[in-house]
Tab-separated table of N, CA and C in Angstrom:
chain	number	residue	atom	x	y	z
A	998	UNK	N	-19.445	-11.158	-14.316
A	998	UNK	CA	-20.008	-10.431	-13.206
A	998	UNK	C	-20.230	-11.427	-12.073
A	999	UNK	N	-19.437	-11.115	-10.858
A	999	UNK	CA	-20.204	-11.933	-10.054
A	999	UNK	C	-20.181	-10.857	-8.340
A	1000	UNK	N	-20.591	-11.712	-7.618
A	1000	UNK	CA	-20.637	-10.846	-6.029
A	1000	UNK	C	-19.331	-11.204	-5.596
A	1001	UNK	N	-18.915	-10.072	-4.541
A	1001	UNK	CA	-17.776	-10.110	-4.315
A	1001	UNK	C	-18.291	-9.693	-2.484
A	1002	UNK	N	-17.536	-10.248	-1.645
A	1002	UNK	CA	-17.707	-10.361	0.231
A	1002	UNK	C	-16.461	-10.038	0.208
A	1003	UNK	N	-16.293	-8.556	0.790
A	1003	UNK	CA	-15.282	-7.946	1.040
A	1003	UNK	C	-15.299	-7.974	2.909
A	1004	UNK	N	-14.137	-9.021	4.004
A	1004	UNK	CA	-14.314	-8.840	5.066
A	1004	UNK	C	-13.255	-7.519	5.552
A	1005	UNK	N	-14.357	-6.670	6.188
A	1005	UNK	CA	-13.287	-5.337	6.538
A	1005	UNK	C	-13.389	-4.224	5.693
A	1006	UNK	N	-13.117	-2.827	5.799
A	1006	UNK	CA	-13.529	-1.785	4.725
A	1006	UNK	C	-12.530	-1.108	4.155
A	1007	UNK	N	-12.262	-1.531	2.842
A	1007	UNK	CA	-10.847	-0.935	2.294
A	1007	UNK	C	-11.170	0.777	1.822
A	1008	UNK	N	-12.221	1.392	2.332
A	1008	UNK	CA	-13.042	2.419	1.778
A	1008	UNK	C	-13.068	2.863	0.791
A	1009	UNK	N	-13.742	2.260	0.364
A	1009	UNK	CA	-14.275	1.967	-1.169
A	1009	UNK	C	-15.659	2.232	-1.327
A	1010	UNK	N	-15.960	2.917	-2.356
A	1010	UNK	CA	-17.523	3.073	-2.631
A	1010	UNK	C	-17.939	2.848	-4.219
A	1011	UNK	N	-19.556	3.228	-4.330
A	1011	UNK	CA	-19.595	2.713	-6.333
A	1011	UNK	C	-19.146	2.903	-7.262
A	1012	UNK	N	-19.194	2.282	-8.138
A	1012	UNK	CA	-18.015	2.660	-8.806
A	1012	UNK	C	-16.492	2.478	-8.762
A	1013	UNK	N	-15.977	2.225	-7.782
A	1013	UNK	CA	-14.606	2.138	-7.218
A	1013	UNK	C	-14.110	1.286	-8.302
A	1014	UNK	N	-12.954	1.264	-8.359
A	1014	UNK	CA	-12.176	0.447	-9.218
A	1014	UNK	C	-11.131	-0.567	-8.604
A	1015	UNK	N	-11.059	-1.877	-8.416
A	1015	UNK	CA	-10.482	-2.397	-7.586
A	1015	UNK	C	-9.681	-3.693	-8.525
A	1016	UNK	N	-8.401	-4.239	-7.838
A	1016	UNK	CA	-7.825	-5.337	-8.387
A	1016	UNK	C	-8.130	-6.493	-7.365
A	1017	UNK	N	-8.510	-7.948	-8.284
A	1017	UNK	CA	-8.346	-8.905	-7.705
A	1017	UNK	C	-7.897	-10.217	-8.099
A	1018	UNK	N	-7.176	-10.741	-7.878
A	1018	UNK	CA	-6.766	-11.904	-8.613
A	1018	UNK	C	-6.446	-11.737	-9.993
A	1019	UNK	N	-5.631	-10.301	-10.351
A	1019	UNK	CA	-4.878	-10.099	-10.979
A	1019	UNK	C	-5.927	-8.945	-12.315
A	1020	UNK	N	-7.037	-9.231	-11.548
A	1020	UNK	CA	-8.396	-8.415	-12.996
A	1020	UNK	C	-8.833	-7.143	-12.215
A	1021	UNK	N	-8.944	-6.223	-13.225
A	1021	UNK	CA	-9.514	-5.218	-12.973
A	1021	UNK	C	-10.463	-4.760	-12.707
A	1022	UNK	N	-11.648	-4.442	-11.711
A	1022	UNK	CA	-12.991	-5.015	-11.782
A	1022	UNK	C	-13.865	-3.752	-10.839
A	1023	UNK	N	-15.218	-3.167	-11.105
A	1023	UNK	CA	-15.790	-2.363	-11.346
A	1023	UNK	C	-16.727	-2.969	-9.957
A	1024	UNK	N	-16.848	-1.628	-9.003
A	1024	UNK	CA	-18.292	-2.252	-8.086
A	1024	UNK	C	-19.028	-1.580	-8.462
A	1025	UNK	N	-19.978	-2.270	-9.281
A	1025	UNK	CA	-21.321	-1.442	-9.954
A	1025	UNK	C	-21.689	-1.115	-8.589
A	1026	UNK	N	-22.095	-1.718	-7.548
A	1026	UNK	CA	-23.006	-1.594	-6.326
A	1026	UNK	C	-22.747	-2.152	-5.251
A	1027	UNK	N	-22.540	-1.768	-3.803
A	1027	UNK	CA	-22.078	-1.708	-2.495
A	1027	UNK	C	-23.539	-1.728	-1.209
A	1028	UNK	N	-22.893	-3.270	-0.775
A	1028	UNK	CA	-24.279	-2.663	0.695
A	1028	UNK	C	-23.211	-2.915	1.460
A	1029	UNK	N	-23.508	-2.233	2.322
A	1029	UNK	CA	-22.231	-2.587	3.504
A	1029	UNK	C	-23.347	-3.035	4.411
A	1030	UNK	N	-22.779	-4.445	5.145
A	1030	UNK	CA	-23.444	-5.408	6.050
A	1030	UNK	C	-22.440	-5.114	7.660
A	1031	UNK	N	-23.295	-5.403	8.643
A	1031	UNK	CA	-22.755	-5.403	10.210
A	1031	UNK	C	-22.693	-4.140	10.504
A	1032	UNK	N	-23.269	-3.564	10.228
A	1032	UNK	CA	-23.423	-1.935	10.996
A	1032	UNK	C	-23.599	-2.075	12.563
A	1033	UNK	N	-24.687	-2.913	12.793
A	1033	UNK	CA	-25.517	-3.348	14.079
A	1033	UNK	C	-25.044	-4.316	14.913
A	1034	UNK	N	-25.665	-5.309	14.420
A	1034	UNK	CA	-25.380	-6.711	15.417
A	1034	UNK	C	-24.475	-7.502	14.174
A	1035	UNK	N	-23.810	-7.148	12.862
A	1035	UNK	CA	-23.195	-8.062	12.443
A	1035	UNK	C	-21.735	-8.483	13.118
A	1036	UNK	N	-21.267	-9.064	12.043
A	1036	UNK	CA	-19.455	-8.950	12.789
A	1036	UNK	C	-18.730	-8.410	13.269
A	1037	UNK	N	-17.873	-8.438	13.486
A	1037	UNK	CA	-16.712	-7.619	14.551
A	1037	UNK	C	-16.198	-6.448	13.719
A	1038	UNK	N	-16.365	-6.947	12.357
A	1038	UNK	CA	-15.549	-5.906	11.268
A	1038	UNK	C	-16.485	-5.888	10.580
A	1039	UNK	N	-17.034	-4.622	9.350
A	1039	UNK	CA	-18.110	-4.506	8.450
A	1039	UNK	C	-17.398	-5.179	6.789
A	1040	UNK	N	-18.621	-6.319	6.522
A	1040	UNK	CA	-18.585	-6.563	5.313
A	1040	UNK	C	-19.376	-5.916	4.041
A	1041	UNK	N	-18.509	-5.646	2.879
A	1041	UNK	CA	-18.922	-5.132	1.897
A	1041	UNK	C	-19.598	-5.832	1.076
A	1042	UNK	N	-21.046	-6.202	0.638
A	1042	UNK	CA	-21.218	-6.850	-0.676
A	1042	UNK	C	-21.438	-6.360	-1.627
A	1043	UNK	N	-20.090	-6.704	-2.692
A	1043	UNK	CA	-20.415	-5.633	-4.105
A	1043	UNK	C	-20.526	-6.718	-4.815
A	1044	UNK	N	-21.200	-5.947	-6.220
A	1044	UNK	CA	-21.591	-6.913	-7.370
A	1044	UNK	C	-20.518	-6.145	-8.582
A	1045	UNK	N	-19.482	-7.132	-8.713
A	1045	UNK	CA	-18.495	-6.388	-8.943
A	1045	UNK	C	-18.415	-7.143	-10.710
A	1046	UNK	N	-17.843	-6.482	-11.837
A	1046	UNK	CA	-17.356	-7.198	-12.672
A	1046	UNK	C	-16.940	-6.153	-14.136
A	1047	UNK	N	-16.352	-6.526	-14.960
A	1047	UNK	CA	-15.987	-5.421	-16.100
A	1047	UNK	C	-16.136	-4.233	-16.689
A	1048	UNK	N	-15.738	-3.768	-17.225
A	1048	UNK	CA	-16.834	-2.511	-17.942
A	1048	UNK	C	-17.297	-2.474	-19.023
A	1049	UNK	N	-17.095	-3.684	-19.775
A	1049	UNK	CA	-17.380	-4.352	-20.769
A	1049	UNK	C	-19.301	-4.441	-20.504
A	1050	UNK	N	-19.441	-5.016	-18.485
A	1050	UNK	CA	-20.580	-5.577	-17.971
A	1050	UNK	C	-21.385	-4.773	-17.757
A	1051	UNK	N	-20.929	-3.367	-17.841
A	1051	UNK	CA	-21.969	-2.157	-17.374
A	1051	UNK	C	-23.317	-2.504	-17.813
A	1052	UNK	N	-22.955	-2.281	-19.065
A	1052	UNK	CA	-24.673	-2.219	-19.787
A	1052	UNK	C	-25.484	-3.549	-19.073
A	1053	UNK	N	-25.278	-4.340	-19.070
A	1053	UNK	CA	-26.179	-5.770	-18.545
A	1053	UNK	C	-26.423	-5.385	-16.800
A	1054	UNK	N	-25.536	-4.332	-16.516
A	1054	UNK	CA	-26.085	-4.477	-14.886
A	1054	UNK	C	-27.049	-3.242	-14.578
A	1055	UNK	N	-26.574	-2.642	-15.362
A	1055	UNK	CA	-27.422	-1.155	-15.483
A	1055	UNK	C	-28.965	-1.747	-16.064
A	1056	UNK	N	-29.019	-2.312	-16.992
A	1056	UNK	CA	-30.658	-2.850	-17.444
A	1056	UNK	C	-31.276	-4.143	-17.278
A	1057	UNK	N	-30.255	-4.735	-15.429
A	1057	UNK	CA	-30.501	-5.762	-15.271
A	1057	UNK	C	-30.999	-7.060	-16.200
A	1058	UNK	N	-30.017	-7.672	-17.261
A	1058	UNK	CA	-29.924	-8.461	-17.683
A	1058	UNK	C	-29.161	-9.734	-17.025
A	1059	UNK	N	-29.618	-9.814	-15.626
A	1059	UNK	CA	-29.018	-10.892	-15.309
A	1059	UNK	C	-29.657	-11.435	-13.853
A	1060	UNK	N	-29.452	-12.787	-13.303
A	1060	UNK	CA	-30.152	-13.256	-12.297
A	1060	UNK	C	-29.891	-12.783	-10.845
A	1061	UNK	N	-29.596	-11.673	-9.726
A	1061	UNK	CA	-28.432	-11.833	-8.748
A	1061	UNK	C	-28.152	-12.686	-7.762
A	1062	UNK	N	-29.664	-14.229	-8.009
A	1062	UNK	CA	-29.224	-15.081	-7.195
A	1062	UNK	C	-28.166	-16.156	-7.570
A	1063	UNK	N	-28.027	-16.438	-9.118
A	1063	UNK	CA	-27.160	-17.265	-9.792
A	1063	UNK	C	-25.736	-16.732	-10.057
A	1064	UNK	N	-25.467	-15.298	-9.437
A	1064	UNK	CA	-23.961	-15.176	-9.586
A	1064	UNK	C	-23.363	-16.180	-9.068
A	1065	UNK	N	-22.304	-15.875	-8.929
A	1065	UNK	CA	-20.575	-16.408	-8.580
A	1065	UNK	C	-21.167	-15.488	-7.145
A	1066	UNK	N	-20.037	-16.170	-6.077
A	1066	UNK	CA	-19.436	-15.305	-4.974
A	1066	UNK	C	-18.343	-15.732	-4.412
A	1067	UNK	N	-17.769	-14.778	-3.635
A	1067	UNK	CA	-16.269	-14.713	-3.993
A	1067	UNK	C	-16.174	-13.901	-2.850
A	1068	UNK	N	-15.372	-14.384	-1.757
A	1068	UNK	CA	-15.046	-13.693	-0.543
A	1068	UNK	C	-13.577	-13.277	-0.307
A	1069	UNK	N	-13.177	-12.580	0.344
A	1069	UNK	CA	-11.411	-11.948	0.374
A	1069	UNK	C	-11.635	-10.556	1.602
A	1070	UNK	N	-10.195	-10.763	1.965
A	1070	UNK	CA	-10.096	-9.435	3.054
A	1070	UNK	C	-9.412	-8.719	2.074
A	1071	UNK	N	-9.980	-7.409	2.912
A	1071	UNK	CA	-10.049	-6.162	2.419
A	1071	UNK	C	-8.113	-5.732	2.383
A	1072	UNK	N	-7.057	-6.260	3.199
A	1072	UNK	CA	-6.336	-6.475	2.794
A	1072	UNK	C	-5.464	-6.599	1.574
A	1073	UNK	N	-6.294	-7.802	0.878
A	1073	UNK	CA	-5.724	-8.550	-0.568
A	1073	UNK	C	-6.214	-7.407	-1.391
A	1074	UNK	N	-6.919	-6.699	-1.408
A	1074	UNK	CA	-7.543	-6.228	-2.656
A	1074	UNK	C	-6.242	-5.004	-2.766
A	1075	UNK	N	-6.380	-4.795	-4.155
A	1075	UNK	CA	-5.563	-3.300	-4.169
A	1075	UNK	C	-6.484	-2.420	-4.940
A	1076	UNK	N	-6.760	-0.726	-4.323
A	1076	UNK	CA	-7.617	-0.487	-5.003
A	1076	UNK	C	-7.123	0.970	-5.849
A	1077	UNK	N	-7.556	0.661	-7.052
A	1077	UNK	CA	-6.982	1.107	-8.041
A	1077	UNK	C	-7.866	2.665	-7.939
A	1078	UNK	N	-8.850	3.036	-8.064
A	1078	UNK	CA	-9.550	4.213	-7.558
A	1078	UNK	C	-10.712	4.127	-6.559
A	1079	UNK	N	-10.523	5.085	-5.930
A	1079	UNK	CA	-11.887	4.540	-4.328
A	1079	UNK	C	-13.334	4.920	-5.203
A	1080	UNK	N	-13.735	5.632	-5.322
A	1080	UNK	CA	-14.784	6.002	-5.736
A	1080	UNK	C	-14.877	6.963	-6.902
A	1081	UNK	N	-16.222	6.717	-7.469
A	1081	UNK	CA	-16.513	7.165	-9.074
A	1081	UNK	C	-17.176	8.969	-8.523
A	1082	UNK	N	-17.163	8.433	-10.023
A	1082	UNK	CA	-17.389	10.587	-9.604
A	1082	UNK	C	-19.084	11.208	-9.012
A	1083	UNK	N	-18.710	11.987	-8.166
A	1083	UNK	CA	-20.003	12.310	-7.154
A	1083	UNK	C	-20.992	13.315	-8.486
A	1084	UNK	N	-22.028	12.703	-8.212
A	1084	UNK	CA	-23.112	13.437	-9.449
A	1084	UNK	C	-24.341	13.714	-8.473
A	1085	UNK	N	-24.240	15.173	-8.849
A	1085	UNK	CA	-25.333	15.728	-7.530
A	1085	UNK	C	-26.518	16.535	-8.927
């Protein structure tokens, strides 16, 4: 599991299913940054990683200042499904 800085919006939301560097990888969770006064283009920060990882992110078993991070344009990514299923 680590954070992932997506520059630019491949529109993608939770859940989404995305490829990177060849792995298949899960955005448990999405803030989108620069709405306002950020950058020129809006960055995504997801906390992205397996589905193996669900359970540990769902009952927070883990630190989110000691991840990994890992930046890439929205470009490189290929995304395998945009978003998980809407539960109302």
């Amino acid at each position: 599991m680590y954070h992932l800085i997506i520059r630019g919006d491949p529109d993608i939301r939770r859940d989404a299913v995305i490829e990177h560097d060849g792995e298949e990888l899960v955005c448990f969770g999405i803030n989108v940054q620069g709405g306002w006064h950020g950058p020129d283009e809006p960055q995504l920060w997801c906390t992205v990683g397996t589905e193996d990882e669900r359970e540990a992110y769902d009952k927070r078993e883990y630190v989110p200042h000691w991840l990994d991070v890992e930046t890439v344009d929205a470009e490189d990514l290929t995304v395998v499904k945009a978003k998980g299923e809407l539960s109302v």
